[in-house]
Coordinates of C-alpha atoms in Angstrom, one line a residue:
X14 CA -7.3 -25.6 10.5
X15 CA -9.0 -24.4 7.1
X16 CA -12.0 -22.2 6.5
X17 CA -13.4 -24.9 4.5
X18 CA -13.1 -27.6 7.0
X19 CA -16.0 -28.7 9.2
X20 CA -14.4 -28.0 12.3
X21 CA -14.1 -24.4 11.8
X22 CA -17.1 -23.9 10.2
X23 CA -19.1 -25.7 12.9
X24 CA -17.1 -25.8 16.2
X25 CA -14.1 -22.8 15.9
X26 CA -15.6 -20.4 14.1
X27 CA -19.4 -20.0 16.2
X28 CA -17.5 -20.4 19.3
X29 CA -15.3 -17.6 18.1
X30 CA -18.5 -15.6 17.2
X31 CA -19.7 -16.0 20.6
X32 CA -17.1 -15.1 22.6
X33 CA -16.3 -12.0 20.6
X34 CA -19.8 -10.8 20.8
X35 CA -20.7 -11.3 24.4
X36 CA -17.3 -9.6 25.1
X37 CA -17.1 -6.3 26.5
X38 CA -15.6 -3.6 24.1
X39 CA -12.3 -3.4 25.9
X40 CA -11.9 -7.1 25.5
X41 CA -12.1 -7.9 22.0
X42 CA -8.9 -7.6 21.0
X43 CA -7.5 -9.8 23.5
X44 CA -10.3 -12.4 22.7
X45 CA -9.0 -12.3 18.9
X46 CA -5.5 -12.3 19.7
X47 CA -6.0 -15.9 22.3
X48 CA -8.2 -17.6 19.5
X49 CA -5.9 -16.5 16.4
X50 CA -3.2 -18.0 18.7
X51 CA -5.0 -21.3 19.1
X52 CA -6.2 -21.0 15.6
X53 CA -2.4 -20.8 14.4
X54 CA -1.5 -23.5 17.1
X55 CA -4.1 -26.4 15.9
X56 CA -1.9 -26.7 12.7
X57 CA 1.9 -25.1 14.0
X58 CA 1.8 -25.9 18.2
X59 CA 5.8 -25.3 17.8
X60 CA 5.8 -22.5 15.4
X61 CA 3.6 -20.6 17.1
X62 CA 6.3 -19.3 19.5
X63 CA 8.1 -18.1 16.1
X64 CA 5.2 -15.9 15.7
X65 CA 4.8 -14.5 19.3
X66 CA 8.8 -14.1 19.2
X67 CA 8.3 -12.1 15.8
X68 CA 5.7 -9.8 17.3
X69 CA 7.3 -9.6 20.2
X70 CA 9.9 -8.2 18.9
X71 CA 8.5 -6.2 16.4
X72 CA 6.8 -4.5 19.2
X73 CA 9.7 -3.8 20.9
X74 CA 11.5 -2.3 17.8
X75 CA 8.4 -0.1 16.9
X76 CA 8.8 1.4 20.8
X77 CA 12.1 2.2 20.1
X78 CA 11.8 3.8 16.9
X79 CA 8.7 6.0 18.1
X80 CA 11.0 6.7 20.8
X81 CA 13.7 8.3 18.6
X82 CA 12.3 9.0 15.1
X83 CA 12.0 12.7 16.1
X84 CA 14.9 13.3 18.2
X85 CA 17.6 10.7 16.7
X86 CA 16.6 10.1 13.3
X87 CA 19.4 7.9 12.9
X88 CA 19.1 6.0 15.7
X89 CA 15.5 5.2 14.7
X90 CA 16.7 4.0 11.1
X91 CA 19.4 1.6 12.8
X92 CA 16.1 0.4 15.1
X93 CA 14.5 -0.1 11.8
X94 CA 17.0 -1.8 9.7
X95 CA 17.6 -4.2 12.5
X96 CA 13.4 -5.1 13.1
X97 CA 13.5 -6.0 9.3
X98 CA 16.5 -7.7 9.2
X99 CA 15.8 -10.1 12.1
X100 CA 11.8 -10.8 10.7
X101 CA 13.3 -11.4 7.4
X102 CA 16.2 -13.6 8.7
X103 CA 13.8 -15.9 9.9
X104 CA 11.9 -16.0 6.8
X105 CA 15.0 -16.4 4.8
X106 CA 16.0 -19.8 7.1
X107 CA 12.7 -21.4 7.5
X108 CA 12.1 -20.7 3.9
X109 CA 15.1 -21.1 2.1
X110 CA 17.8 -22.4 4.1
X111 CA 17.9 -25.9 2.3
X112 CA 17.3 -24.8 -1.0
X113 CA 20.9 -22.2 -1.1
X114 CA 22.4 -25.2 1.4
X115 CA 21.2 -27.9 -1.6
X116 CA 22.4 -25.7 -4.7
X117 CA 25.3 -24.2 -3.0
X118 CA 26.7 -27.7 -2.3
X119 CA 26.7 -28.6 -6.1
X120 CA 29.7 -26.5 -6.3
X121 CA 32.9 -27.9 -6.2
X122 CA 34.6 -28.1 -2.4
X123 CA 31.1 -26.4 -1.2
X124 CA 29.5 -28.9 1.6
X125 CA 26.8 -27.2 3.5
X126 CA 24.4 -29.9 5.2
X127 CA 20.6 -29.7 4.5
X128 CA 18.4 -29.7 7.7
X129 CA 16.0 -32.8 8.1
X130 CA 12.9 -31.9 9.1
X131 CA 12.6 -28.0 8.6
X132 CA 9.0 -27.5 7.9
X133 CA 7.8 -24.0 6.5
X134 CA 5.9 -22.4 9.1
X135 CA 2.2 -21.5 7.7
X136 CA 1.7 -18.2 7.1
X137 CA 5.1 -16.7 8.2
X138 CA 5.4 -15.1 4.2
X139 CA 2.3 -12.7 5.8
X140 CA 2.8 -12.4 9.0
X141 CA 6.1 -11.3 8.4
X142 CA 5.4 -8.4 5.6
X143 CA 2.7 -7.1 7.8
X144 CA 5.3 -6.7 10.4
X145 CA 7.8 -5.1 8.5
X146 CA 5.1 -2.8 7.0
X147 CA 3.9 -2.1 10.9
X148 CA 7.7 -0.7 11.7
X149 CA 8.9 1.0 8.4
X150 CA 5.4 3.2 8.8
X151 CA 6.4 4.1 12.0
X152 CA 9.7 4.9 10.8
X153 CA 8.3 7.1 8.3
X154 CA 6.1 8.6 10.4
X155 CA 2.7 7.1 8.5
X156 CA 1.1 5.6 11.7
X157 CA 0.9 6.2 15.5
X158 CA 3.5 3.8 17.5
X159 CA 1.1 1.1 19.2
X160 CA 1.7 1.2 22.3
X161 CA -0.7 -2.0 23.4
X162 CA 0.7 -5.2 23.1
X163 CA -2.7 -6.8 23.1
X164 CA -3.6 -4.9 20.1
X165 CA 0.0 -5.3 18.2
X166 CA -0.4 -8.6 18.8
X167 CA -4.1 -9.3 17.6
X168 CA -3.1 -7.3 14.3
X169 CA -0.4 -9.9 13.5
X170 CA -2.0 -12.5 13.9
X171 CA -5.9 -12.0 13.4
X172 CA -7.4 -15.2 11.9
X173 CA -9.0 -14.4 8.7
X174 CA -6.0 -13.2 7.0
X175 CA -3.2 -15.1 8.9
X176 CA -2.6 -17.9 6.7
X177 CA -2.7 -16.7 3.4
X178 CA -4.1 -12.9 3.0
X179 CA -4.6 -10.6 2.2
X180 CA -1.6 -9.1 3.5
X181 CA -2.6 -6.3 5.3
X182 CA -0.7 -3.0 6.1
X183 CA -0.4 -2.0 9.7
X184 CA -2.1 1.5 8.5
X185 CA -4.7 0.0 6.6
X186 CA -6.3 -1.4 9.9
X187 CA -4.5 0.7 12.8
X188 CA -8.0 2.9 13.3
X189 CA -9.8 -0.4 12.8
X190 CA -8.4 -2.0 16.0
X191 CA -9.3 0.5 18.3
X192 CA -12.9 2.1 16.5
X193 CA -14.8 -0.4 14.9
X194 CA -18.5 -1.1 15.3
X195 CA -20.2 -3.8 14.2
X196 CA -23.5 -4.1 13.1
X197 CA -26.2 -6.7 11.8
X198 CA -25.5 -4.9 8.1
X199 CA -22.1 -5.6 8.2
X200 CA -22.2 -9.2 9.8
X201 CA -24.7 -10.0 7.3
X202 CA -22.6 -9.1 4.3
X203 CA -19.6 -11.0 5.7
X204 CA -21.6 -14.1 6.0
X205 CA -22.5 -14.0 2.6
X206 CA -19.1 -12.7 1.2
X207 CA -18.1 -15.5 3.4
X208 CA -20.4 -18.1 1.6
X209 CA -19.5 -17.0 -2.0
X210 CA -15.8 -17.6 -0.9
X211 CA -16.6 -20.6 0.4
X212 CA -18.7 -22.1 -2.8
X213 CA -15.9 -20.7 -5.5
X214 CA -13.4 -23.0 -3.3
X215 CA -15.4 -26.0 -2.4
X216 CA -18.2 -26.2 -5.6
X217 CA -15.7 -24.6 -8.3
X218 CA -11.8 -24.7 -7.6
X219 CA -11.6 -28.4 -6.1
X220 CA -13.8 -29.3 -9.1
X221 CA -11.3 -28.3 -11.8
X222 CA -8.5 -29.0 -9.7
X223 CA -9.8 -32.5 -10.3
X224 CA -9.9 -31.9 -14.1
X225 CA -6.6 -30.1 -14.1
X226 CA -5.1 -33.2 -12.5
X227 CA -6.2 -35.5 -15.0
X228 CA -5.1 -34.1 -17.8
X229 CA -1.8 -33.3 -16.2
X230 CA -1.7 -36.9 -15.4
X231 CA -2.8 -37.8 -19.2
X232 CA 0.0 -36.4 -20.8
X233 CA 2.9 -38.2 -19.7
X234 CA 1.0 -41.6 -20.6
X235 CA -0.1 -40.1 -24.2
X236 CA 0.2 -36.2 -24.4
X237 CA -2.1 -33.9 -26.4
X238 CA -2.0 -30.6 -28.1
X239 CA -6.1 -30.5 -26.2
X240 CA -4.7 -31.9 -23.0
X241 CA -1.7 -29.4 -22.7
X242 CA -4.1 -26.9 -23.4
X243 CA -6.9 -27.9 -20.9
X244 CA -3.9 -28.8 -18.3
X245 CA -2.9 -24.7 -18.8
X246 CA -6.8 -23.6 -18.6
X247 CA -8.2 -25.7 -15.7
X248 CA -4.9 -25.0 -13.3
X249 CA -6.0 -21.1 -14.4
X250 CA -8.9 -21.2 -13.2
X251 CA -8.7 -23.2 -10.1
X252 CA -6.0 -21.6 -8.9
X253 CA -8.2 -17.8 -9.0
X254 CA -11.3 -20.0 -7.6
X255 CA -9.1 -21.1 -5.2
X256 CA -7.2 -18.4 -3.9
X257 CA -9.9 -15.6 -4.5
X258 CA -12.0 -17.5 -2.5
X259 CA -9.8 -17.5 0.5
X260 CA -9.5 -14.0 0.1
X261 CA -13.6 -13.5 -0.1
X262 CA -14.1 -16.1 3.0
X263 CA -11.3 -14.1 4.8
X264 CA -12.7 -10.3 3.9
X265 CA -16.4 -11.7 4.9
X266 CA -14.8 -13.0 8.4
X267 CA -13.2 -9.3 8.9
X268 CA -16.8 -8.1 8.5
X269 CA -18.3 -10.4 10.5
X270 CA -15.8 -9.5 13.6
X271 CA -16.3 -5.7 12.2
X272 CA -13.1 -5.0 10.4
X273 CA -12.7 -3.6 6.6
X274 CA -9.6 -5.7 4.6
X275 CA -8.4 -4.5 1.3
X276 CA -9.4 -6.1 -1.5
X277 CA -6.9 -9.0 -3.2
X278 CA -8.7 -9.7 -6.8
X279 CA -10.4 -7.5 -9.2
X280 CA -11.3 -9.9 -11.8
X281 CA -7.9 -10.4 -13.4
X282 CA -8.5 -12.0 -16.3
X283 CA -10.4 -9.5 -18.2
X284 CA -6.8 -7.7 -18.0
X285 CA -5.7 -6.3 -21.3
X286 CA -1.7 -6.8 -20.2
X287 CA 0.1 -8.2 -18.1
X288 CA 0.9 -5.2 -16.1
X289 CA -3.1 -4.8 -16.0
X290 CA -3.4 -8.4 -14.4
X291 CA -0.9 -7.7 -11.7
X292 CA -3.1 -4.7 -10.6
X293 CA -6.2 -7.1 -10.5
X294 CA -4.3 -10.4 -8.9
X295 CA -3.3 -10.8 -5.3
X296 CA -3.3 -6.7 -5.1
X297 CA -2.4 -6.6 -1.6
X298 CA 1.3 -8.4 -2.1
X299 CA 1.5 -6.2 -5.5
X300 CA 1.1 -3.3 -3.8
X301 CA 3.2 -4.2 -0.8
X302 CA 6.3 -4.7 -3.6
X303 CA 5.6 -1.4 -5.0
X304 CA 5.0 0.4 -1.4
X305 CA 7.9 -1.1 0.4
X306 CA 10.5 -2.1 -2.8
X307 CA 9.9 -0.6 -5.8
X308 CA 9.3 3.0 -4.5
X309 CA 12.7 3.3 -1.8
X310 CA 14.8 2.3 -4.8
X311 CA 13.6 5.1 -7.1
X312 CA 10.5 3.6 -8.5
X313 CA 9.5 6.0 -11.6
X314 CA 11.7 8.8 -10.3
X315 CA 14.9 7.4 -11.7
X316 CA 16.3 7.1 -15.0
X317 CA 15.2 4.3 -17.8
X318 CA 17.5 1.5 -17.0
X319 CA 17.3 1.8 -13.0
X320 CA 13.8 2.3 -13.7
X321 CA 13.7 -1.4 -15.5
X322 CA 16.2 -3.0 -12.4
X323 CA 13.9 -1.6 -10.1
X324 CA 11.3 -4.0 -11.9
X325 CA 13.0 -7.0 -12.2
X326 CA 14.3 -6.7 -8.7
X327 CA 10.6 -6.8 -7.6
X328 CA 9.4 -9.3 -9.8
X329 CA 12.8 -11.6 -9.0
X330 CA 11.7 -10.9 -5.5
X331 CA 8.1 -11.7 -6.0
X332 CA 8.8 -15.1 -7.8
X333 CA 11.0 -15.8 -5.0
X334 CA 8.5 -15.0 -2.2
X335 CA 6.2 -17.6 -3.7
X336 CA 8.3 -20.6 -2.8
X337 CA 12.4 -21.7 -2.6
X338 CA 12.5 -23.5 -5.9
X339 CA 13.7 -22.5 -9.2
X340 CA 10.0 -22.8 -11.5
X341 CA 9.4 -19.7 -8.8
X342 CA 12.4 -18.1 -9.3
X343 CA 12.0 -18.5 -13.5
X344 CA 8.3 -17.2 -13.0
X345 CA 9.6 -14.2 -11.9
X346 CA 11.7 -13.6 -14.4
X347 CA 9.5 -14.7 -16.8
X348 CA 7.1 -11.8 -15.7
X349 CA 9.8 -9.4 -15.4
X350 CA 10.7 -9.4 -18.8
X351 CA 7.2 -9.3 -19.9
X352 CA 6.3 -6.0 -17.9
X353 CA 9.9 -4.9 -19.1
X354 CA 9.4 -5.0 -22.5
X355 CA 5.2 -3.5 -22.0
X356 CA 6.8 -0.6 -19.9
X357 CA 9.6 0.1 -23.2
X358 CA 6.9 -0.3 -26.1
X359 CA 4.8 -3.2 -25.7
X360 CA 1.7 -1.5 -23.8
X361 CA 2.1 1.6 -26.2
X362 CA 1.5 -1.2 -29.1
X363 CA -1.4 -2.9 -27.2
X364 CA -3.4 0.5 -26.9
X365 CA -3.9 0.5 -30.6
X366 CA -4.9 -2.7 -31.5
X367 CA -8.6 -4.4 -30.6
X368 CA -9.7 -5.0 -27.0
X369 CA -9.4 -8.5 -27.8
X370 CA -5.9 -9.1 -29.0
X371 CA -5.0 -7.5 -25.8
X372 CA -7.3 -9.8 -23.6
X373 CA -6.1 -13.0 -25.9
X374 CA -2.4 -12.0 -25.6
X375 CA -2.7 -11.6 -21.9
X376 CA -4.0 -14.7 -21.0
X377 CA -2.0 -16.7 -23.1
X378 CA 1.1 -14.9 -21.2
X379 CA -1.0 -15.8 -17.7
X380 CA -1.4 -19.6 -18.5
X381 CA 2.0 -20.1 -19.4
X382 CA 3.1 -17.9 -16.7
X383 CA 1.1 -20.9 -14.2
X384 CA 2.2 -23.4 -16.3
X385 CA 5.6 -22.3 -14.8
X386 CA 4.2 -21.9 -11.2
X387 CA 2.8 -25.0 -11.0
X388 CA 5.4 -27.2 -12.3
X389 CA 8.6 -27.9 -9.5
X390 CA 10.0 -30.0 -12.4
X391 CA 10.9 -27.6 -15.3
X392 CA 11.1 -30.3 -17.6
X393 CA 7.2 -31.1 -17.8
X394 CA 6.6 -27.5 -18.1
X395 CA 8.4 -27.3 -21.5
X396 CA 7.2 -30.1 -22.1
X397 CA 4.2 -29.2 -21.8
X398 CA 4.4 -26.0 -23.3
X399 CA 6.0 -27.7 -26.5
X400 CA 2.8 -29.5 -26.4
X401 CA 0.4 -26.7 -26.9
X402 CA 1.7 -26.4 -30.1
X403 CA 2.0 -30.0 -31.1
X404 CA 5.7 -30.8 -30.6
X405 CA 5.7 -34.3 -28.9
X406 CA 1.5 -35.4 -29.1
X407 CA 0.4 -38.4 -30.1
X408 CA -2.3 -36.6 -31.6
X409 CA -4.9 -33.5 -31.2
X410 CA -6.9 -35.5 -27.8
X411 CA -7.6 -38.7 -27.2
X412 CA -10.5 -40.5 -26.9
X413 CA -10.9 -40.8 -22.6
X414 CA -9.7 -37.2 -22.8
X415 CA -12.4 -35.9 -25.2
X416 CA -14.7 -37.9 -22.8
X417 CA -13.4 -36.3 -19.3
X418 CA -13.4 -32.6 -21.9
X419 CA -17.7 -33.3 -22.3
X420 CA -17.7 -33.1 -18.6
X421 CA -16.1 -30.8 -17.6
X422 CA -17.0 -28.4 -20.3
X423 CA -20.0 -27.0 -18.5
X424 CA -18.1 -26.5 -15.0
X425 CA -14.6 -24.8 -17.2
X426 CA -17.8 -22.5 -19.0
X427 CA -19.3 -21.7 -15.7
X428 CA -16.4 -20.6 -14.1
X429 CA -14.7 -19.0 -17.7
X430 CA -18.2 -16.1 -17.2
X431 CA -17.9 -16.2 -13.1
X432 CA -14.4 -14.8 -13.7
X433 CA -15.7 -12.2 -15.2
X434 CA -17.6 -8.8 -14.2
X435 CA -20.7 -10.0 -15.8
X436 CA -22.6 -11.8 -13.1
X437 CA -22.2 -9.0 -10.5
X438 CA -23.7 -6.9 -13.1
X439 CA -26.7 -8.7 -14.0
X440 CA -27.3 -9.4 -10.3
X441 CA -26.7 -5.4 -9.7
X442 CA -29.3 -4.7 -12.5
X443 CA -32.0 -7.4 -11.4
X444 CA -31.6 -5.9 -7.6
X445 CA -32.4 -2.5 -8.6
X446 CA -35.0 -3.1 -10.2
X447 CA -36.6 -5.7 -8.3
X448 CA -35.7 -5.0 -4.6
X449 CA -37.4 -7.8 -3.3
X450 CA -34.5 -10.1 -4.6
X451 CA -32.6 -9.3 -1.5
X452 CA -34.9 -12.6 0.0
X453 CA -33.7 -14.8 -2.9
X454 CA -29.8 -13.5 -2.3
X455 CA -30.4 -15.0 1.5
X456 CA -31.9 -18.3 0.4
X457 CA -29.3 -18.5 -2.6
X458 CA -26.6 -18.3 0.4
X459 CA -28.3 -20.9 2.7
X460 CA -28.7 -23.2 -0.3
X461 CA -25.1 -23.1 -1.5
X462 CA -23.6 -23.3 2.4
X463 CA -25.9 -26.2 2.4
X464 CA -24.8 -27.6 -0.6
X465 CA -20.6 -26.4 0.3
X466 CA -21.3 -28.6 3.3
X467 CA -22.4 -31.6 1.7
X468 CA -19.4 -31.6 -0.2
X469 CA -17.0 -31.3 2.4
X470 CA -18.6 -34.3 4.6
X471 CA -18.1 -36.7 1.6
X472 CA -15.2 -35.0 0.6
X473 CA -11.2 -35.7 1.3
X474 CA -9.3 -32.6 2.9
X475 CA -8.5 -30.5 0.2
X476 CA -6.1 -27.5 1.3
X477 CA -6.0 -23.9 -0.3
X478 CA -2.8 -23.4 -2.5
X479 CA -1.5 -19.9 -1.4
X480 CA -1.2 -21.6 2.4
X481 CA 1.9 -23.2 1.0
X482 CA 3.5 -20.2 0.9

């Protein structure tokens, strides 16, 4: 089940609603942690006993290490090691098994059989950093042990961000499950965060997903230096649209059920660098690297070169997290050596020269960096990428593609500006100093549910990308 389906926005999600609110304060949590469960179970009715098993033990572990983290430090550590090493081992098979049991096998006198049938469980790259980030805080003393299983439990697994974020760190939200109040205020701005989430997925990301597949398509029946180009642009785009929508439509349900989740985007692609960008893009997995990686192996404190392993140990990490395939695994080496090479001189460079050589260099660096993401077959990504620059066309575009360009030139504009701060700004402004626009900004909201929903009913299914991962 998908936000943007019509059974969770008209059956699931009011029913939810409903319960939650006609529940008694001591309840709650139990209510969210029975529908998350069935939420979960609509799409993984196996898999879901993964996930109780994973909290389950998790909960277990954190006992134990609240239990000895003062007296028996060491003992605590060991409890620790072990609740990461088990939620990662099950990561690590699920996720990866048969792609080291396929590449290991190409070496000579190395036979180890590939499993038939072993589906990725949705969500478990989430679920299971927000459980290792639940016991390590305990471990280091940064949160209370929770002692409620109901609540543990309900954390996990809490619908809005289960699938695909934000990822959300047990002490980020540990007060939250205990002392929130809701209000009308805060419902109402998670309905329409919820909305705008919804619209940049439905009317704007499926929309040049659709472009970014034809001229993907185009070029291996008569490639383009414009087609290569657009191919690189429209995947940009749809896959921020896409993904920062999911995060909007899940931070709007945490408001609607009274919770507060981090933010995942801050307009990334105004970033002057690429280390810029990764502050601004899916913030909550950035920060999770650097909280839970990059800082216990030194981070800054160390010396230059363990300073730059610690780096591309995270970003080889990062690419790897994405998905058990090698264009993920080059992606992350790809940005490691970028942020490398800005940490030694680059950024120092970048500082001097115009605003806009930085914003052009960066997303030059992005698109080919998705180029790379979105490719399994590395092959047509250099292909492709020889193609921006001519090597291979048939020619600058050709005349179907100049034709599909026309149209979809006002949409790429559109969404080129609503990637930007700009918008927010001039709606900012105009509220100020015309108060009254509040009234528009609730029949702008119905209009564009109104208009999501039409889509969606003569629409095919049309999943979000990060819930592949």
């Amino acid at each position: 089940m998908v936000f943007s389906s019509l059974i969770f926005l008209f059956a699931y999600l009011p029913a939810v609603l409903l319960l939650y609110y006609i529940t008694p304060r001591k309840g709650k949590n139990l209510i969210l942690f029975v529908v998350s469960l069935f939420f979960y179970a609509w799409g993984e009715p196996i898999y879901v006993l993964l996930m109780l098993l994973s909290i389950t033990l998790a909960y277990l572990f954190g006992l134990l290490i609240g239990e000895y983290r003062k007296e028996n430090p060491r003992r605590a550590k060991l409890f620790t090691v072990l609740s990461v090493c088990i939620s990662l081992s099950f990561l690590l098979f699920f996720k990866y098994y048969n792609f080291f049991a396929l590449n290991l096998s190409r070496v000579p006198m190395v036979n180890i059989p590939t499993i038939a049938g072993l589906a990725l469980p949705i969500g478990i790259s989430f679920y299971t950093f927000q459980i290792i980030s639940y016991t390590v805080d305990v471990f280091r003393k940064d949160c209370a042990v929770q002692k409620n299983y109901i609540n543990f439990g309900a954390y996990v697994t809490l619908f809005p961000q289960l699938i695909a974020g934000p990822i959300v760190r047990y002490t980020e939200i540990d007060e939250q499950l205990t002392h929130r109040r809701e209000s009308a205020r805060e419902f109402a701005t998670g309905v329409f965060r919820f909305v705008v989430g919804l619209s940049k997925k439905v009317l704007i990301g499926d929309a040049l997903a659709a472009g970014f597949v034809y001229f993907q398509d185009s070029l291996s029946v008569s490639p383009s230096v414009a087609g290569a180009w657009l191919t690189v642009i429209l995947y940009s785009l749809h896959l921020y649209y896409d993904f920062s929508g999911y995060s909007d439509m899940a931070i709007g349900l945490g408001h609607m059920l009274g919770f507060s989740f981090p933010e995942n985007f801050n307009y990334p692609y105004v970033a002057k660098s690429i280390t810029e960008f990764w502050r601004r893009w899916h913030i909550s997995l950035s920060s999770w690297f650097r909280e839970y990686v990059y800082i216990p192996l030194g981070g800054n404190r160390v010396g230059t070169f363990k300073r730059y392993r610690n780096l591309a140990i995270v970003w080889l990490l990062t690419g790897f997290w994405h998905g058990a395939d090698w264009n993920f695994v080059l992606w992350g080496v790809y940005f490691a050596v970028i942020i490398i090479t800005e940490r030694a001189f680059l950024l120092h460079l970048l500082e001097k020269l115009p605003r806009a050589v930085g914003h052009l260099y960066s997303l030059f660096l992005i698109g080919v960096g998705f180029l790379i993401f979105s490719h399994h077959d590395l092959r047509v990504a250099f292909s492709t990428f020889l193609a921006l620059f001519g090597v291979g066309t048939d020619g600058f575009i050709s005349s179907t593609g100049l034709y599909t360009l026309i149209r979809q030139a006002p949409l790429i504009l559109i969404s080129a500006i609503g990637a930007t701060p700009l918008p927010k700004q001039l709606w900012e402004r105009a509220q100020a100093k015309h108060p009254r626009l509040q009234a528009v900004a609730v029949a702008l909201c119905i209009l564009l549910f109104g208009v999501c929903v039409a889509y969606l009913v003569d629409s095919t299914f049309s999943p979000f990308e990060y819930t592949q991962f």
